[in-house]
Amino acid sequence: MSATTLEETVTKLPIEELEAVTIRFAGDSGDGMQVTGGQFTATSAVIGNDISTLPDFPAEIRAPAGSLPGVSGYQLNFSSRDIHTPGDEPNVLVAMNPAALKVNIKDLEPGGILVLNTDEFNDGNLKKAGYTANPIDDGSLSGYRVFKLPITSLTLKALENSSMPFKQRERCKNFYALGLMYWLYDRPMEPTLKWIDDKFGAKPEVAEANVMALKAGYNYADTMELFTSHYHVGKAQIKPGKYRNITGNEATAIGFITASQLAGRPLFYGSYPITPASDILHELSKHKNFGVKTFQAEDEIAAIGAAIGASFAGHIGLTGTSGPGVALKSEAIGLAVMTELPLIIIDVQRGGPSTGLPTKTEQADLLQAMFGRNSESPVGIVAPATPGDCFKMAVEAVRLATKYMAPVFFLSDGYLGNGSEPWEIPSLDSLPEMKINFRTEVEGFFPYMRDEKTLARPWAIPGTPGLEHRIGGIEKKHITGNVNYEPDNHDFMVRLRAEKIQRMQQDIPPLEVFGAPEGKVLVLGWGSTYGAITTAVEQMRERGHAVSSAHLRYLNPFPSNLGDVLKRFETVIIPELNLGQLCMLIRAQFLIDAVSFSQVKGKPFKVSALVNKIKEYL
Amino acid sequence: MSATTLEETVTKLPIEELEAVTIRFAGDSGDGMQVTGGQFTATSAVIGNDISTLPDFPAEIRAPAGSLPGVSGYQLNFSSRDIHTPGDEPNVLVAMNPAALKVNIKDLEPGGILVLNTDEFNDGNLKKAGYTANPIDDGSLSGYRVFKLPITSLTLKALENSSMPFKQRERCKNFYALGLMYWLYDRPMEPTLKWIDDKFGAKPEVAEANVMALKAGYNYADTMELFTSHYHVGKAQIKPGKYRNITGNEATAIGFITASQLAGRPLFYGSYPITPASDILHELSKHKNFGVKTFQAEDEIAAIGAAIGASFAGHIGLTGTSGPGVALKSEAIGLAVMTELPLIIIDVQRGGPSTGLPTKTEQADLLQAMFGRNSESPVGIVAPATPGDCFKMAVEAVRLATKYMAPVFFLSDGYLGNGSEPWEIPSLDSLPEMKINFRTEVEGFFPYMRDEKTLARPWAIPGTPGLEHRIGGIEKKHITGNVNYEPDNHDFMVRLRAEKIQRMQQDIPPLEVFGAPEGKVLVLGWGSTYGAITTAVEQMRERGHAVSSAHLRYLNPFPSNLGDVLKRFETVIIPELNLGQLCMLIRAQFLIDAVSFSQVKGKPFKVSALVNKIKEYL
Amino acid sequence: MSENGHTTNGAVKLTRKDFQTDQEVRWCPGCGDYSILAQVQKVMPELGIPKEKIVFISGIGCSSRFPYYMNTYGFHTIHGRAPAFATGVKVANPDLQVWVITGDGDALSIGGNHFMHALRRNVDLKIILFNNRIYGLTKGQYSPTSELGKRNKSAPMGTIDYPINPLSLAFAAEATFVGRSMDVDPKHLATMIERLAAHKGSGFLEVYQNCNIFNDGTFKNFNEREVKEDRMIQLEHGKPLIFGKNKNKGIRLNGVTPEIVTVGENGVTVDDLLVHNENAREPNLPYILGRMQFPEYPVPVGVFRAIERPTYEQMLVGQISTAVETKGAGSLEKLINSGETWVIN
Amino acid sequence: MSENGHTTNGAVKLTRKDFQTDQEVRWCPGCGDYSILAQVQKVMPELGIPKEKIVFISGIGCSSRFPYYMNTYGFHTIHGRAPAFATGVKVANPDLQVWVITGDGDALSIGGNHFMHALRRNVDLKIILFNNRIYGLTKGQYSPTSELGKRNKSAPMGTIDYPINPLSLAFAAEATFVGRSMDVDPKHLATMIERLAAHKGSGFLEVYQNCNIFNDGTFKNFNEREVKEDRMIQLEHGKPLIFGKNKNKGIRLNGVTPEIVTVGENGVTVDDLLVHNENAREPNLPYILGRMQFPEYPVPVGVFRAIERPTYEQMLVGQISTAVETKGAGSLEKLINSGETWVIN
Ligand SMILES: Cc1ncc(C[n+]2csc(CCOP(=O)(O)OP(=O)(O)O)c2C)c(N)n1
Ligand SMILES: Cc1ncc(C[n+]2csc(CCOP(=O)(O)OP(=O)(O)O)c2C)c(N)n1
Ligand code: SF4
Ligand code: SF4
Ligand SMILES: [Mg+2]
Ligand SMILES: [Mg+2]
């Protein structure tokens, strides 16, 4: 062990320039991998990399420490250029125990860097992970650049003067690992030091221990010349502006609060906890000072019922859940359709059918949103494309629902909800105006009279003198809104409700094409596949292929130019994390032989898979 | 009043031969119109006419006597040739009060026979019906052949010697009206006399009064030379066999009992009352001696839950409801998909969305059945075409569900459920064999192992030694059935479940074409539109047009020859009582420009409307 | 005009007619629902609340048609879920007086859970349950309050479901107001509706209602004029439990079991009788009274329980105020700029 | 081996191990669920019922993972609906012994209605509710049994829902067996599981269960070793209600209100104390006991109520037998030929 100083080391070792790196931290759920990944992300963002992340939580039950189901992971991609995905294959894997190695090793790129915490590779843990031989010694890892480090002992060593109990000292090992990686990728420690200070300020000894662990890791890597080189990833060309890192669920919550403020009406959120939507409830319940009312209902039906009631009473009625919860809400959504009240239904989609893969992502509720109710029961549907986009589409959902007096689905998914990205904080002026006009004039009022342009009926809320009226789920007479069973009126009203949703097209921006407006292949996507599709198409275009992409954020109705866009391409490929749901709608409506590219694995597409698929049609 | 005897009269008046007559009885809900119509139907069937009926109940609440919403109607078409619909426009309308006239007169054919019970056209009733002037006098009925009869007084007169209280005597007026019509259309009274005897045998004075009223009506028509002629409708060429009249809901109940007997497993019916499905519960609950277990649950969710539980335990698990109830069952259907248990879900569709038009018919739950659940959750779907066909398709539903271990929807509707038709009683030998093979062999058992041909997993019921296993809604590992979150396994299983439903094609008969196998227009239908479509196409073909029809009884999967059938026609028209649901599926799958012909009025198509639509494409 | 603690807009006093709509009332002639409607319409003007501040919310059933006949705001929702919708309305606008109209199927079968949870949250809702012990609208199936063994459309051999006691459920749900009345006693009914209206918190009133079409006369064993006094008992706060034509029968407790005694016989005096107390914090007594059934006991009507505690919407609004006080009124600018931020130039 | 009224197949006696599966148990280390699983697995062999005749059915929640760990038939259904599935299984095959495993959210929030209706029908189900007063699986939101004011993920300013008492609800639902035990007292727990197993009819056992991750120590105020004897009370049929380290405290009734007394003080003797009676037809006493809560009262555990009456499936099977007796076993030929028929030649 040489006694070089920090400065010397830094200059001594070569710094290699890299364009992008994908790193995955993996360990037991108790190992703090989400924090580690989150810190690396925040720091990378601050120094100007573009980033994209993919947290991977264990399935719903907390498994015993060291077991395969207990593994928690966090992958991030940081880059000096524009990126849209967390990367297909990690270049670096940090595995804090045998189970983490077992679960993740198959994803590591050949020749990739593998950091192992050797302290945890004892018999007990190896057995829990299902290893019969110790992979550290059996040669099975020879295809990687393996770094074997007793991270736990090193951490304990670094903290030997700390007064904290053993368990707590041990828990600092994630910061040790973070320190190693900070050195390897030439990151400053300041942002994390500041974060530790903010977070643990009240418990100085915890703060100090974490700081010590972080620095120890950093210094160890440096001092020991552990790695043969370290790396630098430069600043990306990012649109100037003020940024923050945000998860989709946060952006969703904040987006709806913003919409309610723009509309000048309080937000009412009726919900029943369910993975991966619960965080929206948690987040919204923190913002009571915005007048937000959160109601944890006894079930999903009560949650939507209360939201519809609140909307009837003049609030922005919002209800949120995941797929199984949407199934339960179906009947009540039909009532919102019939009573023509604004209502937004958030569906953070997850793997199914039934309980399915509750912690994994999927895009397979599109048809449920479209058709999952008795009879002809049309609703609007929007779908954010990225975590940050959840903010914008939340505002859009409220805008459409209130302007057209109709329910609107907001289709997010587990990948968007839990994933995060740097989000350019919008200026408030850039947000759309949202005029809410409650009806107050008594003269000439009928509950089912119509705005000529939007076909919306008036929103006349209880408390308004002279507008007392009754609504309900039985068919309504046009204009008067009285209960009515006449055949022609029913036919008329069924078509009118459909037409009203169709008219939302007036307020939907045209679909934009990325790349040339015509060509061989158009890759048409929706929802969280945006990143992978954009990256794949970028790659193909760079290689000179006539490939473009377009991403639908409005799924019902479609943007009015969709037909035009589609017909300019020889082949339309529709990649979806389902068995071809959007594809079916497109085929039926436009009679084009759109190609479905399906993957239903509970995780996002790999860029490489998309590229390969596209190649088939060139 | 001449004193001619019955015999003389009969010979004296001319008898005109007619091919077919459509008659509608209409009156207050309390007036017994359903009985009257039912008797006319039964008698016509017995004498060999082909018949088709359409009862029309008032909407869900019993309205006050004499009011418009309180009107109850019963239309029947009887004919000397093959018929499939209750007729577009009645040739005869019997209106027992002003409200019945008001509601029904617009349907009567120009120049049609209108029989009015003048006793009820008093100020009070006219007002309740919304008449400002008495239509009897104001000339508004001049376009019809009006017969004004004081039916109530005549009935009371005929019963003046009866000891029954006034109210009850008055109530016999429907039999008086029936008598009039029996004479007019030359029907024998015997079947009804026998029915009265069977029904009221225990209350002889009631029986006698009804008999007297019936005969009095008959004789009055005869004696008074009320009508200028009477009519005869000859025997139809009906397939030889034994027949009974049956409603769709009865045929459904009996069909499922039959299926359970064929399968040798008890039937379990979990249901919560809802119009128009409740009669299936009522009917099944009468047949406990078949070992049928009916369970009136606390709601639709419990109803399906118990049915799935019963299926797990080896019964034929059946649950039934209408559209709003299906919405509530969605989540549980997903569990049946995941656990691959046989389950049949009856949906007697009604007008929607939401509570909609609860007593009216509609076909708008097809897409709910297909897609109304979270994630990729495929099920089989069958749909009977006529009331009697409900029997056959019930058996088919059970056959497919048990053979493929999967949920199957049975899509009936209000028109089928309440409507009736003469049904040729099948011989038991003609019914399909249904072998249920519970797994009992312990050796080599895994809960999610597969039959090679059907992909069905074994049905291993609790109580079987050595096969103890656990199932549930979380994704399953192929073969072992253990909880499993692996990406590739999930993708595999999602596709496997889809493939399994697709394989039902192996057990579905090919689609038959009525008319030539190719031509200008194919009218493709499903469900209760069968009668109207068949009649319309028959008419067109008789006029020499190259029109054929085909009717889908299996909607998921489609019969394997569907694509072949479709491509032999220039135009495919798809008439539906919805906004084009089947049409969307056909367009998406076969990329043909199928034309949707929609009507959503809570009632069946008129033949004439179909004919007109077809003409557009010739 | 503000005796019940509600504000008035100082407008002219409303009349019964003001609360009627132009919709034809469509229950079967003779149905007990008419009487309940009449009493509600009679009581309304007395409350001194402007029409526009009143909302009637119902589920599905004959009874649930009620809102169409009340010239206030109204919402005829879906089967069993009315309490959920009502909760949303009340929480959004605590100024409104919110009524829930429901039936025995609507509230206790499909809607049992929402009923229970709305009550336990003490949302200020006035819930009236029309108990006719049958499904009226769907034409005669048994309900959760139908008697064991009753034959009907869906149980031709007799019901095998033990019935539920709606009051027991209300107590289990910690309802702060629980009462019972019946269609055939309009005066009593009106008083109970007034009491319900005056209560602040989740209030529940069970009304025995005759369905003369599908379940005619279920209550007549005890509520017909001739037998009523001997077979029913009126609860009055602070008063001993006395009943009978001769006002000489009473209820005494034997341990935790009520027993019928005759005052003046076997040395029993009025002082031995149970004294009713609506206000006890624990509903032990009302629970026991609520379980008294004919023919073992006279059937009690009146207010079983009436206690006050903070309502759900009060507490929610309270948290909002506290949040605003401690954090300041929400600023969008701050909200979207919260967390770690960085600037790219 | 058939002491509990169940048949055996005469096979060799099973052991605890026979009821374990090869699936790794995946609760958090330290979770109270382990203890409950261990006791159930211990009791099972004692019942003398062959494994294949036992079915465990659950909803969704940490607790609802239970069936995966029991080597019997099992069905992990959907959230809140387990009693419905279980009803179908039991009605289809009354020979099976059917257990329902549920949580406070599963049984009382989303599933409150099915819970209530299964109980009132007296379907022979053995329901064990793991009450940890929190949503475990979804990571820490409040449940219907969470204390008012508790701060948690979905109520950062404190819960404003008044909690529900599961026992009160069970009594309202006319449950024929109601008991309570806790994870930290394995011996008592085992006894209660045995009692539940032996009961014929809808049985409900509440188990206080510690969720050491999201709600650690909610019960420890009264169920920790040091304080338990003074703060809890064991109910025993026919025995006076005595508790305390020195066995000198007791419960006496004052009207309908229980009060704590000290035997030997102020002239109180054991004879003044309430004597527990599981078997009273009316659940008045168990209801009152079920409402005793810490800190006002010692918390009772044990069997609150155990009465017998015909079960739903018995009555259903009975109706089927009657139907067969009176009408003859169903003949398909007759069925399809019923009603008016005619022949066309
Ligand atoms: C989801 C759903 N299930 C079933 C029905 C059918 N339905 C309407 S009202 C009703 C029960 C009515 O009984 P109750 O609540 O006692 O009211 P009543 O008609 O007796 O006043 C039922 C089963 C429905 N409308 N919606
Ligand atoms: C329809 C539906 N809604 C919500 C959920 C999410 N969810 C799963 S378990 C649970 C609550 C668990 O609490 P509890 O029943 O008390 O069980 P515990 O985990 O505490 O044992 C919730 C809300 C779900 N799986 N399905
Ligand atoms: S069916 Fe019964 S409850 Fe319904 S309106 Fe008629 S009498 Fe009243
Ligand atoms: S979260 Fe709580 S209840 Fe669930 S397994 Fe962990 S400790 Fe047990
Ligand atoms: Mg009722
Ligand atoms: Mg819990």
mmCIF file of N, CA and C in Angstrom, chain B residues 57-65 67 69 128 272-275 278-279 281-282 285-286 288 294-301 328 354-355, chain C residues 24-29 34 60-62 65 76-79 81 105-106 109-110 135 137-139 141-143 153-157 161 213-214:
data_model
loop_
_atom_site.group_PDB
_atom_site.id
_atom_site.type_symbol
_atom_site.label_atom_id
_atom_site.label_comp_id
_atom_site.label_asym_id
_atom_site.label_seq_id
_atom_site.Cartn_x
_atom_site.Cartn_y
_atom_site.Cartn_z
ATOM 1 N N PHE B 57 -91.885 -5.166 -21.552
ATOM 2 C CA PHE B 57 -92.285 -4.814 -20.192
ATOM 3 C C PHE B 57 -92.066 -3.349 -19.928
ATOM 4 N N PRO B 58 -92.811 -2.809 -18.989
ATOM 5 C CA PRO B 58 -92.524 -1.427 -18.595
ATOM 6 C C PRO B 58 -91.161 -1.351 -17.919
ATOM 7 N N ALA B 59 -90.615 -0.160 -17.886
ATOM 8 C CA ALA B 59 -89.303 0.028 -17.263
ATOM 9 C C ALA B 59 -89.392 -0.285 -15.783
ATOM 10 N N GLU B 60 -88.258 -0.219 -15.115
ATOM 11 C CA GLU B 60 -88.110 -0.965 -13.874
ATOM 12 C C GLU B 60 -89.124 -0.727 -12.755
ATOM 13 N N ILE B 61 -89.695 0.472 -12.692
ATOM 14 C CA ILE B 61 -90.625 0.708 -11.574
ATOM 15 C C ILE B 61 -92.065 0.528 -12.020
ATOM 16 N N ARG B 62 -92.872 -0.044 -11.144
ATOM 17 C CA ARG B 62 -94.292 -0.164 -11.433
ATOM 18 C C ARG B 62 -94.898 1.207 -11.424
ATOM 19 N N ALA B 63 -95.273 1.677 -12.568
ATOM 20 C CA ALA B 63 -95.836 3.022 -12.633
ATOM 21 C C ALA B 63 -97.306 2.953 -12.249
ATOM 22 N N PRO B 64 -97.896 4.080 -11.925
ATOM 23 C CA PRO B 64 -99.319 4.097 -11.561
ATOM 24 C C PRO B 64 -100.155 3.590 -12.734
ATOM 25 N N ALA B 65 -101.282 2.986 -12.398
ATOM 26 C CA ALA B 65 -102.186 2.471 -13.426
ATOM 27 C C ALA B 65 -102.535 3.592 -14.389
ATOM 28 N N SER B 67 -100.749 5.118 -16.550
ATOM 29 C CA SER B 67 -99.708 6.055 -16.981
ATOM 30 C C SER B 67 -98.924 5.483 -18.166
ATOM 31 N N PRO B 69 -95.609 5.168 -18.571
ATOM 32 C CA PRO B 69 -94.554 4.197 -18.234
ATOM 33 C C PRO B 69 -95.124 2.873 -17.766
ATOM 34 N N LYS B 128 -103.818 11.103 -17.911
ATOM 35 C CA LYS B 128 -102.605 10.351 -17.537
ATOM 36 C C LYS B 128 -101.753 10.008 -18.754
ATOM 37 N N TYR B 272 -76.645 -12.555 -8.370
ATOM 38 C CA TYR B 272 -77.294 -11.474 -7.636
ATOM 39 C C TYR B 272 -78.369 -10.957 -8.581
ATOM 40 N N PRO B 273 -79.580 -10.761 -8.071
ATOM 41 C CA PRO B 273 -80.677 -10.427 -8.987
ATOM 42 C C PRO B 273 -80.399 -9.171 -9.807
ATOM 43 N N ILE B 274 -80.758 -9.202 -11.054
ATOM 44 C CA ILE B 274 -80.680 -8.019 -11.904
ATOM 45 C C ILE B 274 -81.515 -8.280 -13.159
ATOM 46 N N THR B 275 -82.245 -7.282 -13.546
ATOM 47 C CA THR B 275 -83.034 -7.356 -14.773
ATOM 48 C C THR B 275 -82.081 -7.276 -15.956
ATOM 49 N N SER B 278 -82.585 -12.042 -13.870
ATOM 50 C CA SER B 278 -83.073 -12.674 -12.637
ATOM 51 C C SER B 278 -83.869 -13.951 -12.878
ATOM 52 N N ASP B 279 -84.603 -13.989 -14.001
ATOM 53 C CA ASP B 279 -85.433 -15.171 -14.218
ATOM 54 C C ASP B 279 -84.619 -16.453 -14.309
ATOM 55 N N LEU B 281 -82.101 -17.134 -12.369
ATOM 56 C CA LEU B 281 -81.976 -17.516 -10.952
ATOM 57 C C LEU B 281 -83.281 -18.145 -10.459
ATOM 58 N N HIS B 282 -84.390 -17.503 -10.806
ATOM 59 C CA HIS B 282 -85.688 -18.028 -10.350
ATOM 60 C C HIS B 282 -85.906 -19.438 -10.889
ATOM 61 N N SER B 285 -83.522 -22.050 -9.343
ATOM 62 C CA SER B 285 -83.785 -22.356 -7.931
ATOM 63 C C SER B 285 -84.961 -23.322 -7.778
ATOM 64 N N LYS B 286 -85.705 -23.532 -8.851
ATOM 65 C CA LYS B 286 -86.825 -24.488 -8.784
ATOM 66 C C LYS B 286 -86.356 -25.919 -9.008
ATOM 67 N N LYS B 288 -83.912 -27.883 -7.634
ATOM 68 C CA LYS B 288 -82.975 -28.450 -6.659
ATOM 69 C C LYS B 288 -82.900 -29.973 -6.782
ATOM 70 N N THR B 294 -78.280 -23.112 -6.012
ATOM 71 C CA THR B 294 -78.307 -21.687 -6.336
ATOM 72 C C THR B 294 -77.908 -20.904 -5.101
ATOM 73 N N PHE B 295 -77.126 -19.889 -5.332
ATOM 74 C CA PHE B 295 -76.610 -19.072 -4.223
ATOM 75 C C PHE B 295 -76.890 -17.614 -4.568
ATOM 76 N N GLN B 296 -77.848 -17.021 -3.882
ATOM 77 C CA GLN B 296 -78.099 -15.591 -4.078
ATOM 78 C C GLN B 296 -77.098 -14.856 -3.207
ATOM 79 N N ALA B 297 -76.097 -14.285 -3.858
ATOM 80 C CA ALA B 297 -74.986 -13.695 -3.125
ATOM 81 C C ALA B 297 -75.322 -12.279 -2.690
ATOM 82 N N GLU B 298 -74.433 -11.688 -1.913
ATOM 83 C CA GLU B 298 -74.649 -10.313 -1.455
ATOM 84 C C GLU B 298 -74.392 -9.309 -2.569
ATOM 85 N N ASP B 299 -73.657 -9.696 -3.571
ATOM 86 C CA ASP B 299 -73.430 -8.825 -4.718
ATOM 87 C C ASP B 299 -72.839 -9.667 -5.845
ATOM 88 N N GLU B 300 -72.558 -9.029 -6.960
ATOM 89 C CA GLU B 300 -72.076 -9.771 -8.116
ATOM 90 C C GLU B 300 -70.678 -10.330 -7.893
ATOM 91 N N ILE B 301 -69.892 -9.640 -7.089
ATOM 92 C CA ILE B 301 -68.517 -10.096 -6.865
ATOM 93 C C ILE B 301 -68.531 -11.393 -6.060
ATOM 94 N N LEU B 328 -68.809 -5.414 -12.495
ATOM 95 C CA LEU B 328 -68.349 -5.717 -11.139
ATOM 96 C C LEU B 328 -67.565 -7.026 -11.067
ATOM 97 N N SER B 354 -74.164 2.489 -17.961
ATOM 98 C CA SER B 354 -74.615 2.602 -16.585
ATOM 99 C C SER B 354 -75.959 1.895 -16.435
ATOM 100 N N THR B 355 -76.843 2.432 -15.624
ATOM 101 C CA THR B 355 -78.128 1.759 -15.423
ATOM 102 C C THR B 355 -78.906 1.721 -16.733
ATOM 103 N N GLU C 24 -93.608 12.532 -12.336
ATOM 104 C CA GLU C 24 -94.674 11.705 -11.804
ATOM 105 C C GLU C 24 -94.087 10.677 -10.840
ATOM 106 N N VAL C 25 -94.701 10.529 -9.679
ATOM 107 C CA VAL C 25 -94.189 9.561 -8.721
ATOM 108 C C VAL C 25 -94.618 8.162 -9.172
ATOM 109 N N ARG C 26 -93.661 7.292 -9.283
ATOM 110 C CA ARG C 26 -93.941 6.030 -9.967
ATOM 111 C C ARG C 26 -93.889 4.781 -9.108
ATOM 112 N N TRP C 27 -94.155 4.902 -7.854
ATOM 113 C CA TRP C 27 -94.229 3.688 -7.054
ATOM 114 C C TRP C 27 -95.595 3.042 -7.228
ATOM 115 N N CYS C 28 -95.690 1.771 -6.884
ATOM 116 C CA CYS C 28 -96.983 1.102 -6.978
ATOM 117 C C CYS C 28 -97.961 1.807 -6.048
ATOM 118 N N PRO C 29 -99.178 1.909 -6.480
ATOM 119 C CA PRO C 29 -100.187 2.483 -5.600
ATOM 120 C C PRO C 29 -100.227 1.673 -4.298
ATOM 121 N N TYR C 34 -94.594 6.175 -0.421
ATOM 122 C CA TYR C 34 -95.316 7.455 -0.531
ATOM 123 C C TYR C 34 -95.341 8.189 0.805
ATOM 124 N N ILE C 60 -79.795 2.134 -6.027
ATOM 125 C CA ILE C 60 -80.807 1.640 -6.964
ATOM 126 C C ILE C 60 -81.793 0.765 -6.188
ATOM 127 N N GLY C 61 -83.032 0.898 -6.543
ATOM 128 C CA GLY C 61 -84.111 0.173 -5.888
ATOM 129 C C GLY C 61 -85.359 1.041 -6.003
ATOM 130 N N CYS C 62 -86.498 0.509 -5.618
ATOM 131 C CA CYS C 62 -87.706 1.337 -5.677
ATOM 132 C C CYS C 62 -87.470 2.594 -4.850
ATOM 133 N N ARG C 65 -85.538 5.710 -6.078
ATOM 134 C CA ARG C 65 -86.114 6.677 -7.005
ATOM 135 C C ARG C 65 -86.369 8.018 -6.331
ATOM 136 N N HIS C 76 -79.044 9.962 -8.413
ATOM 137 C CA HIS C 76 -79.501 8.574 -8.397
ATOM 138 C C HIS C 76 -78.318 7.760 -8.917
ATOM 139 N N THR C 77 -77.570 7.163 -8.044
ATOM 140 C CA THR C 77 -76.280 6.613 -8.457
ATOM 141 C C THR C 77 -76.391 5.142 -8.873
ATOM 142 N N ILE C 78 -75.542 4.308 -8.360
ATOM 143 C CA ILE C 78 -75.582 2.895 -8.730
ATOM 144 C C ILE C 78 -75.831 2.067 -7.482
ATOM 145 N N HIS C 79 -76.118 0.825 -7.709
ATOM 146 C CA HIS C 79 -76.624 -0.033 -6.646
ATOM 147 C C HIS C 79 -75.618 -0.193 -5.502
ATOM 148 N N ARG C 81 -73.926 1.947 -3.687
ATOM 149 C CA ARG C 81 -72.761 2.803 -3.502
ATOM 150 C C ARG C 81 -73.100 4.220 -3.063
ATOM 151 N N GLY C 105 -81.811 -3.987 0.387
ATOM 152 C CA GLY C 105 -80.843 -4.635 -0.501
ATOM 153 C C GLY C 105 -79.691 -3.702 -0.807
ATOM 154 N N ASP C 106 -80.034 -2.498 -1.122
ATOM 155 C CA ASP C 106 -79.051 -1.495 -1.512
ATOM 156 C C ASP C 106 -78.039 -1.233 -0.388
ATOM 157 N N SER C 109 -77.112 -5.419 1.397
ATOM 158 C CA SER C 109 -76.586 -6.524 0.603
ATOM 159 C C SER C 109 -75.381 -6.006 -0.175
ATOM 160 N N ILE C 110 -75.597 -5.516 -1.358
ATOM 161 C CA ILE C 110 -74.456 -5.063 -2.171
ATOM 162 C C ILE C 110 -73.713 -3.902 -1.528
ATOM 163 N N TYR C 135 -86.548 -7.412 -2.142
ATOM 164 C CA TYR C 135 -86.119 -6.632 -3.286
ATOM 165 C C TYR C 135 -87.359 -6.233 -4.059
ATOM 166 N N LEU C 137 -87.646 -3.584 -6.543
ATOM 167 C CA LEU C 137 -87.436 -3.217 -7.942
ATOM 168 C C LEU C 137 -87.219 -4.422 -8.853
ATOM 169 N N THR C 138 -86.499 -5.421 -8.346
ATOM 170 C CA THR C 138 -86.231 -6.583 -9.197
ATOM 171 C C THR C 138 -87.296 -7.663 -9.014
ATOM 172 N N LYS C 139 -88.357 -7.286 -8.338
ATOM 173 C CA LYS C 139 -89.571 -8.100 -8.336
ATOM 174 C C LYS C 139 -89.558 -9.324 -7.438
ATOM 175 N N GLN C 141 -87.195 -10.887 -4.897
ATOM 176 C CA GLN C 141 -86.239 -11.819 -4.288
ATOM 177 C C GLN C 141 -86.041 -11.435 -2.814
ATOM 178 N N TYR C 142 -85.513 -12.378 -2.039
ATOM 179 C CA TYR C 142 -85.296 -12.071 -0.632
ATOM 180 C C TYR C 142 -84.145 -11.094 -0.457
ATOM 181 N N SER C 143 -84.163 -10.411 0.663
ATOM 182 C CA SER C 143 -83.106 -9.440 0.978
ATOM 183 C C SER C 143 -82.424 -9.886 2.262
ATOM 184 N N LYS C 153 -89.368 -15.424 -4.809
ATOM 185 C CA LYS C 153 -88.965 -15.746 -6.180
ATOM 186 C C LYS C 153 -87.651 -16.497 -6.259
ATOM 187 N N SER C 154 -86.676 -16.087 -5.476
ATOM 188 C CA SER C 154 -85.371 -16.725 -5.607
ATOM 189 C C SER C 154 -85.151 -17.822 -4.573
ATOM 190 N N ALA C 155 -86.126 -18.024 -3.698
ATOM 191 C CA ALA C 155 -86.015 -19.103 -2.709
ATOM 192 C C ALA C 155 -87.356 -19.808 -2.612
ATOM 193 N N PRO C 156 -87.686 -20.561 -3.656
ATOM 194 C CA PRO C 156 -89.022 -21.172 -3.659
ATOM 195 C C PRO C 156 -89.209 -22.169 -2.513
ATOM 196 N N MET C 157 -88.126 -22.704 -1.988
ATOM 197 C CA MET C 157 -88.260 -23.614 -0.845
ATOM 198 C C MET C 157 -88.002 -22.884 0.472
ATOM 199 N N ASP C 161 -80.831 -18.011 4.457
ATOM 200 C CA ASP C 161 -79.893 -17.000 4.971
ATOM 201 C C ASP C 161 -80.458 -16.427 6.273
ATOM 202 N N ILE C 213 -96.720 -5.070 -2.889
ATOM 203 C CA ILE C 213 -96.746 -5.962 -4.046
ATOM 204 C C ILE C 213 -96.007 -7.273 -3.773
ATOM 205 N N PHE C 214 -94.826 -7.171 -3.213
ATOM 206 C CA PHE C 214 -94.027 -8.389 -3.077
ATOM 207 C C PHE C 214 -93.873 -8.902 -1.643
#
